[in-house]
PDB file of C-alpha atoms in Angstrom:
ATOM      1  CA  UNK A1274     -63.837   6.293   3.752  1.00  0.00           C
ATOM      2  CA  UNK A1275     -65.864   8.774   1.760  1.00  0.00           C
ATOM      3  CA  UNK A1276     -68.282   6.661  -0.296  1.00  0.00           C
ATOM      4  CA  UNK A1277     -70.639   9.027  -2.130  1.00  0.00           C
ATOM      5  CA  UNK A1278     -73.140   6.183  -2.620  1.00  0.00           C
ATOM      6  CA  UNK A1279     -73.877   6.216   1.119  1.00  0.00           C
ATOM      7  CA  UNK A1280     -75.054   9.839   1.121  1.00  0.00           C
ATOM      8  CA  UNK A1281     -72.485  12.445   2.055  1.00  0.00           C
ATOM      9  CA  UNK A1282     -72.895  16.157   2.718  1.00  0.00           C
ATOM     10  CA  UNK A1283     -69.765  18.088   1.748  1.00  0.00           C
ATOM     11  CA  UNK A1284     -69.043  21.626   2.862  1.00  0.00           C
ATOM     12  CA  UNK A1285     -66.146  23.975   2.244  1.00  0.00           C
ATOM     13  CA  UNK A1286     -64.884  26.789   4.425  1.00  0.00           C
ATOM     14  CA  UNK A1287     -63.075  29.985   3.508  1.00  0.00           C
ATOM     15  CA  UNK A1288     -59.760  28.682   4.872  1.00  0.00           C
ATOM     16  CA  UNK A1289     -59.580  25.989   2.160  1.00  0.00           C
ATOM     17  CA  UNK A1290     -60.879  23.108   4.288  1.00  0.00           C
ATOM     18  CA  UNK A1291     -63.380  20.525   3.016  1.00  0.00           C
ATOM     19  CA  UNK A1292     -65.430  18.366   5.391  1.00  0.00           C
ATOM     20  CA  UNK A1293     -67.684  15.421   4.585  1.00  0.00           C
ATOM     21  CA  UNK A1294     -70.568  14.423   6.877  1.00  0.00           C
ATOM     22  CA  UNK A1295     -72.783  11.370   6.933  1.00  0.00           C
ATOM     23  CA  UNK A1296     -76.064  10.838   8.785  1.00  0.00           C
ATOM     24  CA  UNK A1297     -77.105  14.435   8.198  1.00  0.00           C
ATOM     25  CA  UNK A1298     -80.747  13.399   7.694  1.00  0.00           C
ATOM     26  CA  UNK A1299     -81.255  12.055  11.231  1.00  0.00           C
ATOM     27  CA  UNK A1300     -80.894  14.344  14.236  1.00  0.00           C
ATOM     28  CA  UNK A1301     -78.096  13.155  16.499  1.00  0.00           C
ATOM     29  CA  UNK A1302     -76.695  10.779  13.857  1.00  0.00           C
ATOM     30  CA  UNK A1303     -74.417  13.309  12.176  1.00  0.00           C
ATOM     31  CA  UNK A1304     -70.868  12.030  11.821  1.00  0.00           C
ATOM     32  CA  UNK A1305     -67.756  13.684  10.375  1.00  0.00           C
ATOM     33  CA  UNK A1306     -66.437  11.182   7.821  1.00  0.00           C
ATOM     34  CA  UNK A1307     -63.364  13.041   6.635  1.00  0.00           C
ATOM     35  CA  UNK A1308     -61.857  16.468   6.281  1.00  0.00           C
ATOM     36  CA  UNK A1309     -58.763  17.880   4.646  1.00  0.00           C
ATOM     37  CA  UNK A1310     -57.091  21.076   3.514  1.00  0.00           C
ATOM     38  CA  UNK A1311     -57.872  21.188  -0.199  1.00  0.00           C
ATOM     39  CA  UNK A1312     -56.064  24.496  -0.853  1.00  0.00           C
ATOM     40  CA  UNK A1313     -53.150  24.768   1.591  1.00  0.00           C
ATOM     41  CA  UNK A1314     -52.068  28.221   0.385  1.00  0.00           C
ATOM     42  CA  UNK A1315     -55.511  29.743   0.927  1.00  0.00           C
ATOM     43  CA  UNK A1316     -56.008  32.473   3.504  1.00  0.00           C
ATOM     44  CA  UNK A1317     -59.540  33.624   4.429  1.00  0.00           C
ATOM     45  CA  UNK A1318     -60.487  36.815   2.591  1.00  0.00           C
ATOM     46  CA  UNK A1319     -63.818  38.502   3.392  1.00  0.00           C
ATOM     47  CA  UNK A1320     -63.905  40.006  -0.127  1.00  0.00           C
ATOM     48  CA  UNK A1321     -63.458  36.687  -1.905  1.00  0.00           C
ATOM     49  CA  UNK A1322     -65.696  33.692  -2.557  1.00  0.00           C
ATOM     50  CA  UNK A1323     -63.963  31.420  -0.045  1.00  0.00           C
ATOM     51  CA  UNK A1324     -63.665  27.840  -1.261  1.00  0.00           C
ATOM     52  CA  UNK A1325     -65.727  26.930  -4.312  1.00  0.00           C
ATOM     53  CA  UNK A1326     -66.275  23.302  -5.266  1.00  0.00           C
ATOM     54  CA  UNK A1327     -68.079  21.154  -7.793  1.00  0.00           C
ATOM     55  CA  UNK A1328     -68.641  17.423  -7.238  1.00  0.00           C
ATOM     56  CA  UNK A1329     -68.931  15.117 -10.248  1.00  0.00           C
ATOM     57  CA  UNK A1330     -70.910  12.108  -9.017  1.00  0.00           C
ATOM     58  CA  UNK A1331     -70.121   9.873 -11.998  1.00  0.00           C
ATOM     59  CA  UNK A1332     -66.357  10.060 -11.546  1.00  0.00           C
ATOM     60  CA  UNK A1333     -66.150  10.725  -7.768  1.00  0.00           C
ATOM     61  CA  UNK A1334     -64.054  13.807  -8.534  1.00  0.00           C
ATOM     62  CA  UNK A1335     -64.165  17.128  -6.737  1.00  0.00           C
ATOM     63  CA  UNK A1336     -63.078  20.334  -8.482  1.00  0.00           C
ATOM     64  CA  UNK A1337     -61.915  23.019  -6.041  1.00  0.00           C
ATOM     65  CA  UNK A1338     -60.978  26.676  -6.453  1.00  0.00           C
ATOM     66  CA  UNK A1339     -61.438  29.925  -4.599  1.00  0.00           C
ATOM     67  CA  UNK A1340     -59.147  32.603  -3.235  1.00  0.00           C
ATOM     68  CA  UNK A1341     -56.156  30.915  -4.818  1.00  0.00           C
ATOM     69  CA  UNK A1342     -54.561  31.048  -8.288  1.00  0.00           C
ATOM     70  CA  UNK A1343     -55.027  27.285  -8.642  1.00  0.00           C
ATOM     71  CA  UNK A1344     -57.800  24.873  -9.519  1.00  0.00           C
ATOM     72  CA  UNK A1345     -57.456  21.379  -8.117  1.00  0.00           C
ATOM     73  CA  UNK A1346     -59.038  18.087  -9.084  1.00  0.00           C
ATOM     74  CA  UNK A1347     -59.457  15.703  -6.141  1.00  0.00           C
ATOM     75  CA  UNK A1348     -60.093  11.966  -6.409  1.00  0.00           C
ATOM     76  CA  UNK A1349     -62.498  11.255  -3.552  1.00  0.00           C
ATOM     77  CA  UNK A1350     -61.841   7.509  -3.584  1.00  0.00           C
ATOM     78  CA  UNK A1351     -58.201   8.094  -2.628  1.00  0.00           C
ATOM     79  CA  UNK A1352     -58.669  11.589  -1.102  1.00  0.00           C
ATOM     80  CA  UNK A1353     -55.679  12.807  -3.103  1.00  0.00           C
ATOM     81  CA  UNK A1354     -55.186  15.703  -5.456  1.00  0.00           C
ATOM     82  CA  UNK A1355     -54.895  14.126  -8.897  1.00  0.00           C
ATOM     83  CA  UNK A1356     -54.309  17.339 -10.862  1.00  0.00           C
ATOM     84  CA  UNK A1357     -53.538  20.977 -10.183  1.00  0.00           C
ATOM     85  CA  UNK A1358     -54.001  23.740 -12.740  1.00  0.00           C
ATOM     86  CA  UNK A1359     -52.526  27.221 -12.525  1.00  0.00           C
ATOM     87  CA  UNK A1360     -54.930  29.912 -13.672  1.00  0.00           C
ATOM     88  CA  UNK A1361     -52.116  32.357 -14.347  1.00  0.00           C
ATOM     89  CA  UNK A1362     -54.155  34.897 -12.391  1.00  0.00           C
ATOM     90  CA  UNK A1363     -53.199  36.752  -9.248  1.00  0.00           C
ATOM     91  CA  UNK A1364     -56.880  36.901  -8.287  1.00  0.00           C
ATOM     92  CA  UNK A1365     -59.216  34.213  -7.097  1.00  0.00           C
ATOM     93  CA  UNK A1366     -60.493  31.516  -9.433  1.00  0.00           C
TER      94      UNK A1366
END
């Protein structure tokens, strides 16, 4: 369960993985809540931005892009991709 009301720290890595942590404010209480591959086609590229994300608190949606020609909209309540948009670009978004 990834309930944003309980305080969650989200981080993205350059391989297209997102991880959510809870308890990040207390030493020794850190706990991985969830993690998933948000951009399965992504391959780490040292020249690119890696994974870029924007969290919309009001809707519990996560927008994700990066070294991929797609933008994805994730519903964090279900942890599922609700929409995928093609940028039409061969470069990163």
